[in-house]
mmCIF file of C-alpha atoms in Angstrom:
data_model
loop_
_atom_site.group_PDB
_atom_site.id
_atom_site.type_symbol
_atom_site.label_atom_id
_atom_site.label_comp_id
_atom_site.label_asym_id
_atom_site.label_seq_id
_atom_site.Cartn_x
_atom_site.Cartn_y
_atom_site.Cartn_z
ATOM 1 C CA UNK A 21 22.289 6.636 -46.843
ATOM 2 C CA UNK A 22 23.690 7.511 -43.471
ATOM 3 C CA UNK A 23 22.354 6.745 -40.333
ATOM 4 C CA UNK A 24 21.015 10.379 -39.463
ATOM 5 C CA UNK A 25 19.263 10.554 -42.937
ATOM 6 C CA UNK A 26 17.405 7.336 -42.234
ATOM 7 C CA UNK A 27 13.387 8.080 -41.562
ATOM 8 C CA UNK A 28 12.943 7.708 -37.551
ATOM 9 C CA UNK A 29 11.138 4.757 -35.530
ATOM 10 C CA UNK A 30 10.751 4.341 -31.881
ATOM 11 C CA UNK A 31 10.218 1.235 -30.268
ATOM 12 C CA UNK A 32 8.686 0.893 -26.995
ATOM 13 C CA UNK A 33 9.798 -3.002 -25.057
ATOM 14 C CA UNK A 34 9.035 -4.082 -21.593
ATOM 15 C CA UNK A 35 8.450 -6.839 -19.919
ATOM 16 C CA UNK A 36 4.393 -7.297 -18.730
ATOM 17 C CA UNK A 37 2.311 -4.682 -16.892
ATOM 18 C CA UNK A 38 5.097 -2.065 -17.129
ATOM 19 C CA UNK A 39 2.959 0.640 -18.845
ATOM 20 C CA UNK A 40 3.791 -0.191 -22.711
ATOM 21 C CA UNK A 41 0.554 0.308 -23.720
ATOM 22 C CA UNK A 42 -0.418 3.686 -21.942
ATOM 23 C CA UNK A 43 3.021 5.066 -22.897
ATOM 24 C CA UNK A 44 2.211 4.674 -26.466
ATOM 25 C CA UNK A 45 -1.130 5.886 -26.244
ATOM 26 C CA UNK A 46 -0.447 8.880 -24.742
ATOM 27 C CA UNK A 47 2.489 9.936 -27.630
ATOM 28 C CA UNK A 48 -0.611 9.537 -30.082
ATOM 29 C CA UNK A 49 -3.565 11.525 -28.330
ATOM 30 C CA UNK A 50 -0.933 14.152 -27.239
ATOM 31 C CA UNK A 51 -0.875 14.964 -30.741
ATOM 32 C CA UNK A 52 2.153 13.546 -32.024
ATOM 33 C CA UNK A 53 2.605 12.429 -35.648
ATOM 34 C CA UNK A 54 2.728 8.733 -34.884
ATOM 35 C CA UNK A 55 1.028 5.047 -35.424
ATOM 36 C CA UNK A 56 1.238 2.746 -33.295
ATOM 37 C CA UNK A 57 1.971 -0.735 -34.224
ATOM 38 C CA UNK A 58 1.363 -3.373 -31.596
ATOM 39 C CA UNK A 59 4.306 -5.914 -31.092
ATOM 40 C CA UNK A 60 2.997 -8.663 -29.461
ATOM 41 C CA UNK A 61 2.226 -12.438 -30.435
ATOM 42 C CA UNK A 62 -1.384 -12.520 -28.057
ATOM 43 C CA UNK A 63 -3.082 -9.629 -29.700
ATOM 44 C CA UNK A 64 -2.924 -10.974 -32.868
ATOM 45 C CA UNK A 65 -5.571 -13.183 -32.189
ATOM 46 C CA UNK A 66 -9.497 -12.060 -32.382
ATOM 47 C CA UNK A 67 -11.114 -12.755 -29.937
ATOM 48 C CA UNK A 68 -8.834 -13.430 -27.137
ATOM 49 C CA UNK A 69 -9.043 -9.794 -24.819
ATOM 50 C CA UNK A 70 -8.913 -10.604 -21.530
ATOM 51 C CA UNK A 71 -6.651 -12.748 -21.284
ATOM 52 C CA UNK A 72 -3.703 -11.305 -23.283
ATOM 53 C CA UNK A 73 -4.633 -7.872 -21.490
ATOM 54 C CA UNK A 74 -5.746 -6.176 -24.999
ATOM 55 C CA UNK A 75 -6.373 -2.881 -25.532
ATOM 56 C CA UNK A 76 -10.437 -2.556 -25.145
ATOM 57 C CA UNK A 77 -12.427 -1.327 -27.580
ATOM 58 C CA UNK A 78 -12.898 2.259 -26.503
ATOM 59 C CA UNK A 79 -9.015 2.325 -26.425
ATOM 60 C CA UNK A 80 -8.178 1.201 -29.954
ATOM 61 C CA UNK A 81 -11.107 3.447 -31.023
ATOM 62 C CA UNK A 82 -9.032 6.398 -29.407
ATOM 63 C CA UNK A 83 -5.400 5.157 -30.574
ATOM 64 C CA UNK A 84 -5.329 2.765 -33.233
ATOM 65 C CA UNK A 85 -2.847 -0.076 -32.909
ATOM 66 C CA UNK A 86 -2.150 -1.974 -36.022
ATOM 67 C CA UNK A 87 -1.735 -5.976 -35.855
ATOM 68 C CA UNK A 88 -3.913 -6.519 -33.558
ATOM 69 C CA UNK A 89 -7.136 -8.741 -34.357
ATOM 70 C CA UNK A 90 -5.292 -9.955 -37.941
ATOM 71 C CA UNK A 91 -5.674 -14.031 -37.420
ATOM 72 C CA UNK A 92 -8.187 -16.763 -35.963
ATOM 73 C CA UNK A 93 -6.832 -18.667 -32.574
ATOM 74 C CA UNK A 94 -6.228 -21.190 -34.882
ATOM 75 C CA UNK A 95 -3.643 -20.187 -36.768
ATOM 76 C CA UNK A 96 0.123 -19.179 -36.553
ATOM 77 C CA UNK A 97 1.584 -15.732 -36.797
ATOM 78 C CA UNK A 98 5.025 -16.565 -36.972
ATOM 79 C CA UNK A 99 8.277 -13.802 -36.300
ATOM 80 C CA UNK A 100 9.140 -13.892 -40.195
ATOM 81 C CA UNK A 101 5.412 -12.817 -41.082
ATOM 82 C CA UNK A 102 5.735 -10.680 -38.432
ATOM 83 C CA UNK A 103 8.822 -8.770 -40.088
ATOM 84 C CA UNK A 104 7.296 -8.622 -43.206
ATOM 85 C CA UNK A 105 3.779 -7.072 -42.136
ATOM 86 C CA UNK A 106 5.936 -4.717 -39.721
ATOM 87 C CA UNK A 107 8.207 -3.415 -42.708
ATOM 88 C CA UNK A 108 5.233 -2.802 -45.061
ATOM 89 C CA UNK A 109 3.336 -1.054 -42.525
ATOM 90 C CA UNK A 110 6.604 0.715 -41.092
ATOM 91 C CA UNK A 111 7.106 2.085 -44.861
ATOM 92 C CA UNK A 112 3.285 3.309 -45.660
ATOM 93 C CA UNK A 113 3.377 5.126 -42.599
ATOM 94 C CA UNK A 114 6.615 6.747 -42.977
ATOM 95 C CA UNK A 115 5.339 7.688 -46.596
ATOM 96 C CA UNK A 116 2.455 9.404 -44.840
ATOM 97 C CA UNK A 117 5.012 11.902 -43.200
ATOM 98 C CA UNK A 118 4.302 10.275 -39.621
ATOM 99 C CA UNK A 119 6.602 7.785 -37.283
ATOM 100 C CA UNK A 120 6.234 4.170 -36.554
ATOM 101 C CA UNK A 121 5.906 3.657 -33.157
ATOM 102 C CA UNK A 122 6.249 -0.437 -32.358
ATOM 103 C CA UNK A 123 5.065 -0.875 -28.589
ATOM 104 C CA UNK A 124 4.840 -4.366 -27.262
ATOM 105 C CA UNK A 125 6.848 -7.148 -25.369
ATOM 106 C CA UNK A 126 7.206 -9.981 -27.554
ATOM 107 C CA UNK A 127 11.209 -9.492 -27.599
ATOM 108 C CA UNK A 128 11.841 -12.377 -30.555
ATOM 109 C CA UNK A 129 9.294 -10.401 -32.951
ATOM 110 C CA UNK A 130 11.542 -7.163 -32.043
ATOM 111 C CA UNK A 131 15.013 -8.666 -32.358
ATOM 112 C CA UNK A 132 13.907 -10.320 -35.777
ATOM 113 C CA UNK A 133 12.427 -6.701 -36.780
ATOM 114 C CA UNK A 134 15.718 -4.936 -36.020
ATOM 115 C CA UNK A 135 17.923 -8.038 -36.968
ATOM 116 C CA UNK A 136 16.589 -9.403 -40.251
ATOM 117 C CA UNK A 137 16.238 -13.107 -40.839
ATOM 118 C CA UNK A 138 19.370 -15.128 -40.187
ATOM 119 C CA UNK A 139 19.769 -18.184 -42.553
ATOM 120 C CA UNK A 140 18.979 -20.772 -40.221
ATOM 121 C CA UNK A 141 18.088 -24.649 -41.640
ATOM 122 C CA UNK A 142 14.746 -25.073 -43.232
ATOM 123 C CA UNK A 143 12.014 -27.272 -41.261
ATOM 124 C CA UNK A 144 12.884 -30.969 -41.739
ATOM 125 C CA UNK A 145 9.642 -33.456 -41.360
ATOM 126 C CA UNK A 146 11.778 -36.357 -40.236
ATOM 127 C CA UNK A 147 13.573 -34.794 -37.578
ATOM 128 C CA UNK A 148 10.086 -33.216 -35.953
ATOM 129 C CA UNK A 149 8.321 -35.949 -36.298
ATOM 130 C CA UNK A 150 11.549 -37.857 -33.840
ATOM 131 C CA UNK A 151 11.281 -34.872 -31.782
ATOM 132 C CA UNK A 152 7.537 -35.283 -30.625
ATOM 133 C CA UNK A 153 7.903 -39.035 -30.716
ATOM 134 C CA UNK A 154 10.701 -38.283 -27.808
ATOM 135 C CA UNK A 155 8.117 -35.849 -26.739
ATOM 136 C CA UNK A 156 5.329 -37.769 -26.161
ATOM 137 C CA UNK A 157 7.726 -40.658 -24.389
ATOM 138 C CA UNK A 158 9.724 -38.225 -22.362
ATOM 139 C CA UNK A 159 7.668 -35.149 -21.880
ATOM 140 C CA UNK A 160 8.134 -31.399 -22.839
ATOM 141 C CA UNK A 161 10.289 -30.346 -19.677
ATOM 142 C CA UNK A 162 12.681 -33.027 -21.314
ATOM 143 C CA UNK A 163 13.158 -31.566 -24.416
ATOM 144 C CA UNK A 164 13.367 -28.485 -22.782
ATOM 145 C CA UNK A 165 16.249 -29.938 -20.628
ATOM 146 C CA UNK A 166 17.401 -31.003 -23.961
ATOM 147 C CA UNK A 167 17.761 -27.944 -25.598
ATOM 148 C CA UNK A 168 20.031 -26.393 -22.126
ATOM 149 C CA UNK A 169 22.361 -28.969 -22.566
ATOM 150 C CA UNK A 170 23.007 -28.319 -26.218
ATOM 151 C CA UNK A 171 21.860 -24.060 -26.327
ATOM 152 C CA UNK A 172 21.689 -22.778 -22.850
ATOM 153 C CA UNK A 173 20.834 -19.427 -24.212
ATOM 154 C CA UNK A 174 18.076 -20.111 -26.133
ATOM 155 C CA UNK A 175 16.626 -22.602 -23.183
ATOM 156 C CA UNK A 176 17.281 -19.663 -20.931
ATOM 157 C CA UNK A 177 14.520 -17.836 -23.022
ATOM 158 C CA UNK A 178 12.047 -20.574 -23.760
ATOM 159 C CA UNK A 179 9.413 -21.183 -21.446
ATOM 160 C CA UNK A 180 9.115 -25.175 -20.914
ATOM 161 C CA UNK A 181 5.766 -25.095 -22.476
ATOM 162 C CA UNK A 182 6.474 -23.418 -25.928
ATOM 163 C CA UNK A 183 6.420 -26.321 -27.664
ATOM 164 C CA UNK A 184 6.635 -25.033 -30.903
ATOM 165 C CA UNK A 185 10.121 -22.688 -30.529
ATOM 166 C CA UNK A 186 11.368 -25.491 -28.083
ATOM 167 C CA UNK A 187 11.033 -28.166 -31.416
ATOM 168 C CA UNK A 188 12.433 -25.248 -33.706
ATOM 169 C CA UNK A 189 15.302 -24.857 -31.647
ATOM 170 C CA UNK A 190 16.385 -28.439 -31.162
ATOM 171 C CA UNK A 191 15.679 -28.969 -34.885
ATOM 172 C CA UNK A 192 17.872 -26.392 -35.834
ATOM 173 C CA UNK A 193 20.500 -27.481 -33.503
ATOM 174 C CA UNK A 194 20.473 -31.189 -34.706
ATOM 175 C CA UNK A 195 20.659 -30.055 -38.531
ATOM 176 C CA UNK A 196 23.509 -27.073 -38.386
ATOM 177 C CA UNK A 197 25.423 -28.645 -35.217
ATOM 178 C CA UNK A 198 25.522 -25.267 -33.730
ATOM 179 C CA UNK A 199 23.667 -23.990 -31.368
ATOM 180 C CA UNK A 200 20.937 -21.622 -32.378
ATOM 181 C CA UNK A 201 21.321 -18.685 -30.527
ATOM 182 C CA UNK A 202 25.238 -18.472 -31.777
ATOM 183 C CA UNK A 203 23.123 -18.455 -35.123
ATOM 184 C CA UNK A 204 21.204 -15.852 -34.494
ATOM 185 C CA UNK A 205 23.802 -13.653 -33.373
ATOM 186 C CA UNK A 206 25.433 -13.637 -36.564
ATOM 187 C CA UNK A 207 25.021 -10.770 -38.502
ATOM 188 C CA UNK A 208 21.653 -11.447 -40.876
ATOM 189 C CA UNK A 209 20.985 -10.458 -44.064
ATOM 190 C CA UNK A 210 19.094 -7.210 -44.047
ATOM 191 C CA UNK A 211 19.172 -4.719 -41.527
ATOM 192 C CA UNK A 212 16.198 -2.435 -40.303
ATOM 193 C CA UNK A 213 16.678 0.853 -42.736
ATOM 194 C CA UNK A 214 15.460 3.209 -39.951
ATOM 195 C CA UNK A 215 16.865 5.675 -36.775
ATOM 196 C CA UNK A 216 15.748 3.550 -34.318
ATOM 197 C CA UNK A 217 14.675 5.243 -30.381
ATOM 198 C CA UNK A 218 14.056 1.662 -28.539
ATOM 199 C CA UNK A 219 13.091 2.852 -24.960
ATOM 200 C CA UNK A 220 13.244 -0.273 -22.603
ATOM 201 C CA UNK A 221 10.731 0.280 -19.689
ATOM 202 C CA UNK A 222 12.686 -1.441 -16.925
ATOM 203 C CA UNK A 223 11.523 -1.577 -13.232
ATOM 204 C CA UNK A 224 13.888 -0.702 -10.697
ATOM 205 C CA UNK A 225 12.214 -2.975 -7.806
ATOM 206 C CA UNK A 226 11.624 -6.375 -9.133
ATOM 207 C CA UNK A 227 8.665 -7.085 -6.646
ATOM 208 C CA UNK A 228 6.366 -4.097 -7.068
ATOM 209 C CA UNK A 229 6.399 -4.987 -10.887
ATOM 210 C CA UNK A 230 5.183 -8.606 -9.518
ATOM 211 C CA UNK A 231 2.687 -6.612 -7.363
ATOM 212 C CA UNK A 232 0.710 -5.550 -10.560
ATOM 213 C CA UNK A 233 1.731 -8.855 -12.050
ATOM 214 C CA UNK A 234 -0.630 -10.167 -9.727
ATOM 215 C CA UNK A 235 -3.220 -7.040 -9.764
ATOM 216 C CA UNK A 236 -3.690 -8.007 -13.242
ATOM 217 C CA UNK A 237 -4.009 -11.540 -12.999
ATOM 218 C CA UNK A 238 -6.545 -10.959 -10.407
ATOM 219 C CA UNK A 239 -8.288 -8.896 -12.421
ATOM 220 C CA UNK A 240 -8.315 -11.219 -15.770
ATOM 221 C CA UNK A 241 -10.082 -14.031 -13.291
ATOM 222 C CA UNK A 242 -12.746 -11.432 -12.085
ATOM 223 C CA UNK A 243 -13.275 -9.927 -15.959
ATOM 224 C CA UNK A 244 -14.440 -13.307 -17.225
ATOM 225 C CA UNK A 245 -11.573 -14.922 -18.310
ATOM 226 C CA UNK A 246 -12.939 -18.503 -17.642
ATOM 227 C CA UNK A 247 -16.115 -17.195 -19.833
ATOM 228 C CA UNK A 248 -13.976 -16.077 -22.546
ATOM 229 C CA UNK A 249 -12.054 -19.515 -22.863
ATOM 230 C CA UNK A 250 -15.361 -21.389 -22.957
ATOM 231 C CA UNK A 251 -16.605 -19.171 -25.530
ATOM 232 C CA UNK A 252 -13.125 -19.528 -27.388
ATOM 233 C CA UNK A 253 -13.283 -23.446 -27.146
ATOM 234 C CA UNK A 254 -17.200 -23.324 -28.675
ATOM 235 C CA UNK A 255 -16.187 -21.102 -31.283
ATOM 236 C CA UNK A 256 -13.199 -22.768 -32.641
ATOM 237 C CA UNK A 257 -11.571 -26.166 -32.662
ATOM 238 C CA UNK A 258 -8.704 -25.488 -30.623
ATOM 239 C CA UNK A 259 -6.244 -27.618 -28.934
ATOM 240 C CA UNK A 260 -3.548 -26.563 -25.883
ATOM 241 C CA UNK A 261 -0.385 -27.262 -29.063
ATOM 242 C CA UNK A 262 -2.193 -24.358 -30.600
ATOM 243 C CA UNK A 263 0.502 -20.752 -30.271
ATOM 244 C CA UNK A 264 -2.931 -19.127 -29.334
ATOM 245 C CA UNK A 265 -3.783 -21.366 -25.918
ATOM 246 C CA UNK A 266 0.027 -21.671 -24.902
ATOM 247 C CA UNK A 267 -0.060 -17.924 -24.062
ATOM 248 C CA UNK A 268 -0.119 -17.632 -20.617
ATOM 249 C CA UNK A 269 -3.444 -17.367 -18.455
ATOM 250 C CA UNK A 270 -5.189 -19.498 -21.540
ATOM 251 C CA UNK A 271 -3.089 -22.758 -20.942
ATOM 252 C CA UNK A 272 -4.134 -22.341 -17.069
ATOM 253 C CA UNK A 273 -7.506 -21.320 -17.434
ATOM 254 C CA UNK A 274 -7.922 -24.209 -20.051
ATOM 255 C CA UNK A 275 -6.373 -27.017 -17.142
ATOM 256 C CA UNK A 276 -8.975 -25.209 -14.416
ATOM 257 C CA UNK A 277 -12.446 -26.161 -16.906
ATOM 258 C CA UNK A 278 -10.705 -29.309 -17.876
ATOM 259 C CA UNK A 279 -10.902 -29.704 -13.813
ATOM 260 C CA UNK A 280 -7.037 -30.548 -13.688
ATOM 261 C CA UNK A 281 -5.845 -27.915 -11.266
ATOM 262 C CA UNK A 282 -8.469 -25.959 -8.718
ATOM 263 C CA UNK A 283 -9.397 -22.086 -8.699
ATOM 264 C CA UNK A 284 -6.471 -21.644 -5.991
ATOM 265 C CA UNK A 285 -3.826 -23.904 -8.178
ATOM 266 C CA UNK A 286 -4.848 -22.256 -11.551
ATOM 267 C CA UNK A 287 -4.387 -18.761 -10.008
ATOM 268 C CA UNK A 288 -0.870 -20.333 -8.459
ATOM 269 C CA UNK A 289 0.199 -21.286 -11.659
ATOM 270 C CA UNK A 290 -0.923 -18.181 -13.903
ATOM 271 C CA UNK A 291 1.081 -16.063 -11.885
ATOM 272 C CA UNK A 292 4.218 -18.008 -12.110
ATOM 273 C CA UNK A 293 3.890 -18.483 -15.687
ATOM 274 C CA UNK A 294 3.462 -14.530 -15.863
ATOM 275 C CA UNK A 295 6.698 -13.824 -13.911
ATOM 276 C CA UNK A 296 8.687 -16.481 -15.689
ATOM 277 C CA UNK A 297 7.496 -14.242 -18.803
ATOM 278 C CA UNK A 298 8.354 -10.951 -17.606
ATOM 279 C CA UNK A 299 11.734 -12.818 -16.824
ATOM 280 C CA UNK A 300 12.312 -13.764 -19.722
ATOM 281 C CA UNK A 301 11.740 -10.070 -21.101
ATOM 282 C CA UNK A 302 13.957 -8.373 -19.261
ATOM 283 C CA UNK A 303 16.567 -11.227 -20.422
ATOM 284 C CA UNK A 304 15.626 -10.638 -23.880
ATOM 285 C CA UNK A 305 16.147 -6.493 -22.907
ATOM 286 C CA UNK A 306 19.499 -7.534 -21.560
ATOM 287 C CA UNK A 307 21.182 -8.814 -24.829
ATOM 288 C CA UNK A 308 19.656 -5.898 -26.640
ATOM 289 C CA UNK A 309 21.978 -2.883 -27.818
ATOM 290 C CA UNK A 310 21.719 1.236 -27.661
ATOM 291 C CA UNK A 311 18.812 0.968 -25.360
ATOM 292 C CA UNK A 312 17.118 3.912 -23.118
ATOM 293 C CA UNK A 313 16.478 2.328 -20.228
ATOM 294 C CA UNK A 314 13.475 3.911 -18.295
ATOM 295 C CA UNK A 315 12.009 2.974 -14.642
ATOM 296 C CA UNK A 316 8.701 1.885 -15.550
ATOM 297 C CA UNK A 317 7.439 2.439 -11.935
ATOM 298 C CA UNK A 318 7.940 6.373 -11.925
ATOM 299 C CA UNK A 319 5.133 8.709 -11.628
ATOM 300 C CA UNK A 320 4.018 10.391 -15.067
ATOM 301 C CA UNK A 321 6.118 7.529 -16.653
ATOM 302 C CA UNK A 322 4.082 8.282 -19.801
ATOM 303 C CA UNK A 323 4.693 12.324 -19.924
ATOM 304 C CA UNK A 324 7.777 11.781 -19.476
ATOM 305 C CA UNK A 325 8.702 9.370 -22.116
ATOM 306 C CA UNK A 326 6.828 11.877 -24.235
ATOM 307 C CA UNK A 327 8.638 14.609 -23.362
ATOM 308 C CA UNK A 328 11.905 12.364 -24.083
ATOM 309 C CA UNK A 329 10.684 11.316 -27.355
ATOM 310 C CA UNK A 330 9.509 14.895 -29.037
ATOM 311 C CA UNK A 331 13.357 15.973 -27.619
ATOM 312 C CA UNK A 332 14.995 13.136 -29.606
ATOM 313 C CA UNK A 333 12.391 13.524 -32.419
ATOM 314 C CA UNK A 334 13.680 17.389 -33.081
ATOM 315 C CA UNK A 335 17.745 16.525 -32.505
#
């Protein structure tokens, strides 16, 4: 089957508050055949809305998004699972005669999407349990130090609190002697059997997106995020290794009712955490191929990507 035959998909990346969700929304209640299916490794979780900026309730009763509100806080959603629940979905919906539209800005869960699964070394309980022993003698930002020394690349994209991909990483370095981003660029063993539109909302002033980096955060504090990480902690037994409280804004808001940072140092460090993020996005966007590349601070940014999509949708 040739590439124009293939059955179409559009993807919709960006790095936070660059309009992902309301672009994708709009496609759907302007009438256009499309699902949306939500990319992202936060709104997987129930019960955690404000602080991973999910869709509210009204909104998902309006435009659907599938994948989001699938697992408890206290379990892990990993990229592969993510693949597999994206392809099945992907399929039913093309089946139904409409397009998959994947909006979100977890960059890994795209690249593993598009790419396939690469063949990397299988988890080894010896080696992780010598990589938190270092851990818990050296500290995190150690083994994060670690892992730029032997895979700058993949440190590059790691925040120094992801534990979990920070351990994967280093584990798979140790095992296959090669670094794991070189691994990951080979090519994998299935490809994504779809026409693939992957818009990349990109802004074209660095500090205004910052500017509603902050807007947001702001606005997290005064919705009741503190409220909804008590509830979260009463509700289920959850620990800061958990994937679910390392997303940003829970990890700070945990430290703040712990009482190890004040209101003014939590606030501090949620926004840093959030622009290291959106950093890290447009990184990931970087390395990514056949992109259309769209200011995500224009006016009528999501008419306009409509208008862009129905025009590549009829060619």
């Amino acid at each position: 089957m040739t590439k124009s035959n293939l059955p179409p998909a559009i993807f919709i990346m960006g790095p936070t508050a660059s309009g992902k969700t309301a672009a994708a929304m709009h496609l759907l209640e302007s009438g256009m055949p499309v699902e949306l299916i939500s990319v992202d490794s936060a709104l997987v979780f129930k019960d955690m809305d404000i602080g991973s900026a999910k869709p509210t309730k009204a909104e998902l009763a309006r435009a659907p998004h599938h994948l989001i509100d699938i697992i408890d806080p206290t379990e892990v959603y990993s990229a592969a699972q993510f693949r597999l629940d994206a392809l099945a979905l992907m399929a039913d919906i093309t089946a139904r005669g409409k397009v998959p539209v994947l909006v979100g800005g977890t960059m890994l869960y795209f690249n593993t999407l598009q790419q396939g699964i690469h063949d990397l070394p299988t988890a080894n309980a010896e080696l992780r349990e010598q990589i938190h022993r270092d851990a818990a003698e050296l500290g995190w930002l150690a083994m994060h130090q670690r892992l730029a020394a032997l895979d700058p690349i993949t440190a590059a994209r790691l925040d120094p609190n992801d534990t979990q991909r920070i351990e994967r990483a280093l584990e798979v370095c140790t095992l296959s002697g090669i670094a794991m981003s070189t691994l990951l660029a080979e090519p994998a063993r299935e490809i994504l059997p779809y026409k693939l539109l992957k818009i990349a909302l990109v802004p074209s002033d660095r500090a205004v997106l910052h500017q509603r980096i902050a807007l947001r955060f702001e606005q997290m504090l005064a919705g009741g995020l503190f409220d909804e990480v008590r509830m979260l902690r009463a509700k289920y037994p959850l620990s800061l290794d958990l994937p679910s409280m390392r997303c940003v804004g829970y990890r700070q808001a945990w430290e703040y009712l712990d009482g190890q940072v004040d209101l003014k140092t939590c606030t501090e460090k949620g926004l840093a955490a959030t622009r290291q993020l959106a950093k890290r996005q447009l990184t990931w966007l970087r390395g990514m191929d056949d992109l259309l590349e769209v200011d995500c601070l224009q006016e009528n940014l999501p008419e306009k990507i409509k208008i862009g999509v129905n025009s590549w949708l009829q060619h």
